[in-house]
Short mmCIF file of C-alpha atoms in Angstrom, two decimals:
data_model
loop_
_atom_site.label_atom_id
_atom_site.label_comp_id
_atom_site.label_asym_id
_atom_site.label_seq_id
_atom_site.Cartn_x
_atom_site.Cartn_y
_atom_site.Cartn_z
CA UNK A 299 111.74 104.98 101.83
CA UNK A 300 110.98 103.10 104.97
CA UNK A 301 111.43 99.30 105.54
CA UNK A 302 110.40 96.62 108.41
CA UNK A 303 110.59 93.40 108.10
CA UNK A 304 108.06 90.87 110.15
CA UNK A 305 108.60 86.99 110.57
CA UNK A 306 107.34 84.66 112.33
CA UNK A 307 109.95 83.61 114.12
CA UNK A 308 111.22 87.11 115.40
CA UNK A 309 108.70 89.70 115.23
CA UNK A 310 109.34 93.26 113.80
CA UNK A 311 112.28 94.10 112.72
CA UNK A 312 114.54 97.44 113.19
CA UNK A 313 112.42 99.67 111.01
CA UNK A 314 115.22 101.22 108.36
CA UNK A 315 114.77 104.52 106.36
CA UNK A 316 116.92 104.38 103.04
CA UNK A 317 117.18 106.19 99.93
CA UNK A 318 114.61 104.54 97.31
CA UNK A 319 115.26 100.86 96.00
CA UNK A 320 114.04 98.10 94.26
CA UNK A 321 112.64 94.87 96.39
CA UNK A 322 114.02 91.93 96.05
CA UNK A 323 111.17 88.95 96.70
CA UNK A 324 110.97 84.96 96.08
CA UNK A 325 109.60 84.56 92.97
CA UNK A 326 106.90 82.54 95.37
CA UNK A 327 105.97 85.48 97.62
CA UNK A 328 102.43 85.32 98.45
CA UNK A 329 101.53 88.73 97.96
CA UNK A 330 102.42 88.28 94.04
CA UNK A 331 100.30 85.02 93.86
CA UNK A 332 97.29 85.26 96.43
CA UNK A 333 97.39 88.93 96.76
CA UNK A 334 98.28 88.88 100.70
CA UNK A 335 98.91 92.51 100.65
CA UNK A 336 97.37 95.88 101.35
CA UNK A 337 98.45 99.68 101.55
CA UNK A 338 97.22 103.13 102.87
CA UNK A 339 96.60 106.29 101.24
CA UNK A 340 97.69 109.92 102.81
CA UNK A 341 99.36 112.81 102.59
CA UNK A 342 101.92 115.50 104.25
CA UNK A 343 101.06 119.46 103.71
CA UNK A 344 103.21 122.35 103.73
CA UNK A 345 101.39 125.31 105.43
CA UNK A 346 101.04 128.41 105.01
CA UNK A 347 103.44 128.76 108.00
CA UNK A 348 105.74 126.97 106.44
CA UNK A 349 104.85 124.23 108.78
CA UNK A 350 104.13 120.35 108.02
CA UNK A 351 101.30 118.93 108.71
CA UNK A 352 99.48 115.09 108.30
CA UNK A 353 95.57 115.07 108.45
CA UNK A 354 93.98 112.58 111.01
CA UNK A 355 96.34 109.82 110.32
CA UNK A 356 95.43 107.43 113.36
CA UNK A 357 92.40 107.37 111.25
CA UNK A 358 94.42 105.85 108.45
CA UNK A 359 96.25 103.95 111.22
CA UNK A 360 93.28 102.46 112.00
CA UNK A 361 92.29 101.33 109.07
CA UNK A 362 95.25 99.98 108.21
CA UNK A 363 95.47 97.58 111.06
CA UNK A 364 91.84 96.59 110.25
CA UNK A 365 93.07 95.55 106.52
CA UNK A 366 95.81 93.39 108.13
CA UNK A 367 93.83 91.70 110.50
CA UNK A 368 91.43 90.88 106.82
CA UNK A 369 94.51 89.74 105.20
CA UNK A 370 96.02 87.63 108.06
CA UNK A 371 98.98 90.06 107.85
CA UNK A 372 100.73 90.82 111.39
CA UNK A 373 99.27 93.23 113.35
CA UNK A 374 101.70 96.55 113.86
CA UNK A 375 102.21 99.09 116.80
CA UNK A 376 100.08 101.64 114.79
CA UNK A 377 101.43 104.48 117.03
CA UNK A 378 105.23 103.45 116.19
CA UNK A 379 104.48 102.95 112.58
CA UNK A 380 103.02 106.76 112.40
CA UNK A 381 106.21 107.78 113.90
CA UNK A 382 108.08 105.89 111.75
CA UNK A 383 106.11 107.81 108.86
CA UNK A 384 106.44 111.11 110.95
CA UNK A 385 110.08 110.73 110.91
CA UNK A 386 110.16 109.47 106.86
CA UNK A 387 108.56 112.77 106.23
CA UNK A 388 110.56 114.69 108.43
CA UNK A 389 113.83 113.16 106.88
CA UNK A 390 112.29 113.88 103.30
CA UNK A 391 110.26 117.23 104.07
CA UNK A 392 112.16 119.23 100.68
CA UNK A 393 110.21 116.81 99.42
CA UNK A 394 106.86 118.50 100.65
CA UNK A 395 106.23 121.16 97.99
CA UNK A 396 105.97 124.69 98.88
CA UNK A 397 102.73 125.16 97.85
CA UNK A 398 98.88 125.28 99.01
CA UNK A 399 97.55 123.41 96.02
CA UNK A 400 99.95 120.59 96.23
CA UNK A 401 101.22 118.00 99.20
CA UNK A 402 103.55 115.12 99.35
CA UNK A 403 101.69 111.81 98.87
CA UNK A 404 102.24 109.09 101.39
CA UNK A 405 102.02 105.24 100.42
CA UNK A 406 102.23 102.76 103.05
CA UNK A 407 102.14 99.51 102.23
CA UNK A 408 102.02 95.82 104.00
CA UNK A 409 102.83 92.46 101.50
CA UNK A 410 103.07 88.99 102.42
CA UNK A 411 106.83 87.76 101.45
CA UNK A 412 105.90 84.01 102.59
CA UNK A 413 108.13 81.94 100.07
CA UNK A 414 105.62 79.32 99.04
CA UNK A 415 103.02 78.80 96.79
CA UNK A 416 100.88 77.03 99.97
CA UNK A 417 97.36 79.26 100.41
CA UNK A 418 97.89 79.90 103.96
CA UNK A 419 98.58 82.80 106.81
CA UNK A 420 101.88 84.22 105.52
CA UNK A 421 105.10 83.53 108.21
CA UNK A 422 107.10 86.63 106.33
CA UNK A 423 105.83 89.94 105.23
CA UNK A 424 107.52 93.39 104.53
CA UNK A 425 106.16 96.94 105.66
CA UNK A 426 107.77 100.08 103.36
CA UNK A 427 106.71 103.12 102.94
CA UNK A 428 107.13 105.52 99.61
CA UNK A 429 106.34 108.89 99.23
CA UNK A 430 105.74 111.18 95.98
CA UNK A 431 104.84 115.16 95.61
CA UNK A 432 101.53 115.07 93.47
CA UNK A 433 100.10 118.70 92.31
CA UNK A 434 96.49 119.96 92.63
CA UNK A 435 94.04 117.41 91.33
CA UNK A 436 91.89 119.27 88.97
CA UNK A 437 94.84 121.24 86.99
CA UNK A 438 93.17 124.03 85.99
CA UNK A 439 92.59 124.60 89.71
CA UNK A 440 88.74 124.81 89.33
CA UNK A 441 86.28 122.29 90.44
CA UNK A 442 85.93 120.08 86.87
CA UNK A 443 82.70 117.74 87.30
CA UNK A 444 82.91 114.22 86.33
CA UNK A 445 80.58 111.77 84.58
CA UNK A 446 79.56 108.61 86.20
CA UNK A 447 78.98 105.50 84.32
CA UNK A 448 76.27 102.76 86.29
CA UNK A 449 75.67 99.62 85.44
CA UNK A 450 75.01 96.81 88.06
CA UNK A 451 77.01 94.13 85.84
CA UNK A 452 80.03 95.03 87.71
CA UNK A 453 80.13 94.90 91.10
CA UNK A 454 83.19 96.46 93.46
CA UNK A 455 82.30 94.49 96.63
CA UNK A 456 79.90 92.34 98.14
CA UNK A 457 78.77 91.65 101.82
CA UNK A 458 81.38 89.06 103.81
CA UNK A 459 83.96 90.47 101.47
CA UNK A 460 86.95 92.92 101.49
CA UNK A 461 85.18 96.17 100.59
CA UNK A 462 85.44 97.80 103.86
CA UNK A 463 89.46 97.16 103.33
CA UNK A 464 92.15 98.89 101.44
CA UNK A 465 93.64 96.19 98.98
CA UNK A 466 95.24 96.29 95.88
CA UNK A 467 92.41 92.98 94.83
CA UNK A 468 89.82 95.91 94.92
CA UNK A 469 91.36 97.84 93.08
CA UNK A 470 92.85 95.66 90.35
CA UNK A 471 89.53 93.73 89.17
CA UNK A 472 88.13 97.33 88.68
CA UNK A 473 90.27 98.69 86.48
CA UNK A 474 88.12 96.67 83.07
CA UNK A 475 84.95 97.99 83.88
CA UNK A 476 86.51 101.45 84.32
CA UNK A 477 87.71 100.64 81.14
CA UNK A 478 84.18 100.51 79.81
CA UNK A 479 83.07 103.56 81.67
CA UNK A 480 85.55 105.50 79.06
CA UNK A 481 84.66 103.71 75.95
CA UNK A 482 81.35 104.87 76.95
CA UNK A 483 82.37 108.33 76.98
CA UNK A 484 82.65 108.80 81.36
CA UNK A 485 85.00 108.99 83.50
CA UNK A 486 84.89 107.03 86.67
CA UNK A 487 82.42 104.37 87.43
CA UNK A 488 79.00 104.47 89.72
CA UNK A 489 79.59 101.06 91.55
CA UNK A 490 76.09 99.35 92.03
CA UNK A 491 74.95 96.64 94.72
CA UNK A 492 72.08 94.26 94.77
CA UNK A 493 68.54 93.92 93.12
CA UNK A 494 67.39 97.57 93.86
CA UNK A 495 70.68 98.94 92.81
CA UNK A 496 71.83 101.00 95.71
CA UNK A 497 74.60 103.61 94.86
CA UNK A 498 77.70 102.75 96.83
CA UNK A 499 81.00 104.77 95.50
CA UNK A 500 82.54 106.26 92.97
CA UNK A 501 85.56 105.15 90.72
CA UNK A 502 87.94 105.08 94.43
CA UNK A 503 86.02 107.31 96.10
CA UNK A 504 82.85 107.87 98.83
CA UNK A 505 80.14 108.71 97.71
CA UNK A 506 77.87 111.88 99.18
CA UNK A 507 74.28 113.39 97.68
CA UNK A 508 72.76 116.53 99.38
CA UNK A 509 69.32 116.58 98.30
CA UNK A 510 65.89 117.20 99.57
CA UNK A 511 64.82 114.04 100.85
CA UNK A 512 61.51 112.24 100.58
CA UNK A 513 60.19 113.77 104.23
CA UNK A 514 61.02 117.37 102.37
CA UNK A 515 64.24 117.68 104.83
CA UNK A 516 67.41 119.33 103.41
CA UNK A 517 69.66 116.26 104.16
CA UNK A 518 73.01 115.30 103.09
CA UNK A 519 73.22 111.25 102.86
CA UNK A 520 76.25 109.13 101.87
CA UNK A 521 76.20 104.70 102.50
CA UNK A 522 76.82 103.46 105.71
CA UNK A 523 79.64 101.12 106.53
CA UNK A 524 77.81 97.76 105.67
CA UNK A 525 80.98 95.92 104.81
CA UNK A 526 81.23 96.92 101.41
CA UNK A 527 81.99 100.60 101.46
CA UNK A 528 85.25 101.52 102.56
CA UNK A 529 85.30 103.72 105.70
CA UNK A 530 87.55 106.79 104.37
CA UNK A 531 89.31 109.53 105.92
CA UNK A 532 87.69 112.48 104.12
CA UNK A 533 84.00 110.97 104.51
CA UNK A 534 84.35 110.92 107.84
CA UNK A 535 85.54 114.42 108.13
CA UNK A 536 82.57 115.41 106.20
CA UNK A 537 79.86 113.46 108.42
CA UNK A 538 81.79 114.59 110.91
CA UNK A 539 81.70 118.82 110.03
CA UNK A 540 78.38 118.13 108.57
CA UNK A 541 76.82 117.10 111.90
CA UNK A 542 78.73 119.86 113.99
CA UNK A 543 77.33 122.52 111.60
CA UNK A 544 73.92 121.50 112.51
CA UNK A 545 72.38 122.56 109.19
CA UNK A 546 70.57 120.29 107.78
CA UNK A 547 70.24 116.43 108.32
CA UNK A 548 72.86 113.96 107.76
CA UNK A 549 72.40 110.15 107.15
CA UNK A 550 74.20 107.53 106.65
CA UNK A 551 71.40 105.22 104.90
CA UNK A 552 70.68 103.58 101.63
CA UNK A 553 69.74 105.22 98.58
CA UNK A 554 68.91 103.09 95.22
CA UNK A 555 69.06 104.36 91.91
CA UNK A 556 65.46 104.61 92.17
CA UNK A 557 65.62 107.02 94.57
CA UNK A 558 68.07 109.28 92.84
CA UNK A 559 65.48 109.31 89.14
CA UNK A 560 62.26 110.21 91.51
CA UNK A 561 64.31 112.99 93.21
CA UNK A 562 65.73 114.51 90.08
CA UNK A 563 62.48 114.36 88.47
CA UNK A 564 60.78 116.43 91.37
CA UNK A 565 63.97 118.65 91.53
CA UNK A 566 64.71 117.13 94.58
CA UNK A 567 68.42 117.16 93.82
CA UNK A 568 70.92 120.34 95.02
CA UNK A 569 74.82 118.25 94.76
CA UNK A 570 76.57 114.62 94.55
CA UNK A 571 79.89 114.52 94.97
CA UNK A 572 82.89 112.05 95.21
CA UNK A 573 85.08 112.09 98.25
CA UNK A 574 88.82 111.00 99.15
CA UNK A 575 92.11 111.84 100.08
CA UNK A 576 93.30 112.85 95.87
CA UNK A 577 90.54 115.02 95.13
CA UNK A 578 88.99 115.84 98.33
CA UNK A 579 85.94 116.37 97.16
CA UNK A 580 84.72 116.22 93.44
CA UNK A 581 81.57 117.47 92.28
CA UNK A 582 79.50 115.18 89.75
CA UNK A 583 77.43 116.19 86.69
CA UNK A 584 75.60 113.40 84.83
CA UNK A 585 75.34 109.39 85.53
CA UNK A 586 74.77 107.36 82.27
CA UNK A 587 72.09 104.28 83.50
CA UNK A 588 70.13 102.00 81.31
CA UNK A 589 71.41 103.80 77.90
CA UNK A 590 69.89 107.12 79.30
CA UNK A 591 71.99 110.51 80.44
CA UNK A 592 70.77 111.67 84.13
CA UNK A 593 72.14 115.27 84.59
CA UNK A 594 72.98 116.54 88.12
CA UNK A 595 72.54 119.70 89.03
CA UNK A 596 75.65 120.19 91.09
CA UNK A 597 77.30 123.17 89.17
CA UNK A 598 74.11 124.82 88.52
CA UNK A 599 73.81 125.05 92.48
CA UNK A 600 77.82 126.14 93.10
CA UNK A 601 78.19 123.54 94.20
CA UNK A 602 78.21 125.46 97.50
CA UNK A 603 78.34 122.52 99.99
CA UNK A 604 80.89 120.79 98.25
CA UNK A 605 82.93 124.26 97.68
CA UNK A 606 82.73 124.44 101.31
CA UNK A 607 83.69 121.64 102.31
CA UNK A 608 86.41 122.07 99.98
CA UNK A 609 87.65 125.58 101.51
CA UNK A 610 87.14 123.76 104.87
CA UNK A 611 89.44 120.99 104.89
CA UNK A 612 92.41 122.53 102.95
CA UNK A 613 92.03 125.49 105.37
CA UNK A 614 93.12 122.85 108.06
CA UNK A 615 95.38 120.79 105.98
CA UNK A 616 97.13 123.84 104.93
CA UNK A 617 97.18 124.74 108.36
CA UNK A 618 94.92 128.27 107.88
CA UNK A 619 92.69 127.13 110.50
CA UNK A 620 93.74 125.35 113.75
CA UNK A 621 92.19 122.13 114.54
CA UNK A 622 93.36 118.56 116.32
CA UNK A 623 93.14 116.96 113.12
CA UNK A 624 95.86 118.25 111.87
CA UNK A 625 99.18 116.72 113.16
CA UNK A 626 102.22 118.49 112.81
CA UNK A 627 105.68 117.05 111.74
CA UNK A 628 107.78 119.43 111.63
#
């Protein structure tokens, strides 16, 4: 693991990589009482060069230093911390599995270790890093579709909030209503927002719907960053392929519940998928809403854009295809 401290009083610390330990905190620390804390999400690949490679990770960089700005956490050299990371890996690379269906899972992670029970800016705080190999996420290693579960009770995040941020607070108060979603017989939960009920993610995840839009245009649509969707790595590799393909339009706009009924009653609908750095992408199949089952007809259509999007990115993660996103370690 990796470890810097931060005070006050004298800055960063000499970062320190060590073999995995426990932490040792004031029962007071602020990150265990206020939730003063935050982490990142990403991943190391083995290619099929034999070659290790991170995907876009200024990008997680990035929006790591935006979460500790949120969380009046100290702001980091984000170029020294991803070669900090760089060299963790590096250090740790049998750790990278030898395989193009699995990577090594990277966890950094910023926590307030103030030593008071005062609400207020933290003066301590402790960066680490841990890593862990994870295998393929659907194990049969097909695309499985997953049920959604909407109801605008619950709410993820809220304008003026910490949506747009990755913190463990988001992710915590989710965890009962995704409780429900599986009494109810789905799997991951539709997060709703306001009186129209706009569709914002998915259980963790973006959320993207190709469709045929209301102007008859093939268009591929996902939130924009409002505040309360957070900006991930994998959607914006999507937009970002999407709008160098050329092929059809892509949005970042609104779309209500409302929306989605109308366009699956006129057929409207080709694919909705999830999106994020676990899955990739994940194709969805049916949303329960108001006591009624709305079937999706992503596997009835491949689902060929999320398929390829699918082929796309591994290709680069796996380091088939060249590209600048991929940044090699060793």
């Amino acid at each position: 693991m990796l470890t810097i401290e931060w005070s006050l009083a004298s800055g960063w610390e000499k970062p320190y990589i060590k073999p995995l330990e426990n932490l040792s905190l004031h029962p007071a620390s602020s990150s265990l009482h206020y939730a003063i804390e935050l982490f990142e999400g990403m991943k190391a690949y083995r290619g099929v060069d034999g070659k290790i490679r991170l995907f876009r990770p200024a990008l997680n960089m990035d929006r790591m230093a935006r979460s500790a700005r949120r969380t009046t956490l100290p702001c980091f050299d984000q170029n020294e911390l991803l070669e900090c990371i760089r060299k963790l890996v590096e250090v740790e690379k049998e750790w990278v599995p030898y395989s193009t269906t699995a990577s090594l899972y990277i966890r950094p992670t910023l926590i307030g270790t103030e030593p008071s029970l005062g609400v207020k800016k933290p003066t301590k705080a402790l960066l680490y890093v841990i890593l862990s190999p994870v295998g393929p996420y659907f194990a049969s290693g097909s695309f499985n579709p997953i049920s959604l579960w909407a109801d605008p009770k619950y709410v993820r995040a809220w304008k003026g909030g910490t949506g747009d941020c990755k913190l463990g607070g988001n992710y915590g108060s989710s965890i009962y209503a995704q409780q429900e979603a599986l009494q109810l017989g789905c799997q991951q939960v539709l997060w709703l927002y306001g009186e129209d009920h706009q569709i914002t993610e998915a259980g963790t995840m973006n959320l993207f719907l190709y469709w045929i839009n209301e102007d008859g245009e093939d268009e591929l649509a996902t939130p924009p960053l409002d505040g309360i969707i957070l900006p991930g790595v994998t959607r914006q590799s999507i937009l970002d392929l999407a709008r160098n393909w050329g092929e059809f339009k892509v949005s970042e706009r609104y779309i209500t519940m409302s929306d989605l009924i109308a366009a699956l009653e006129e057929n409207r609908v080709k694919e909705m998928f999830g999106a994020g750095t676990a899955c990739i992408v994940c194709p969805i199949s049916d949303i329960l809403y108001k006591g009624k089952h709305l079937h999706i007809p992503s596997m009835e259509n491949g689902p060929q854009l999320t398929t390829r999007f699918l082929n796309k990115l591994s290709d680069i993660q796996y380091g088939r295809e060249d590209s600048d996103w991929a940044v090699l370690v060793s």
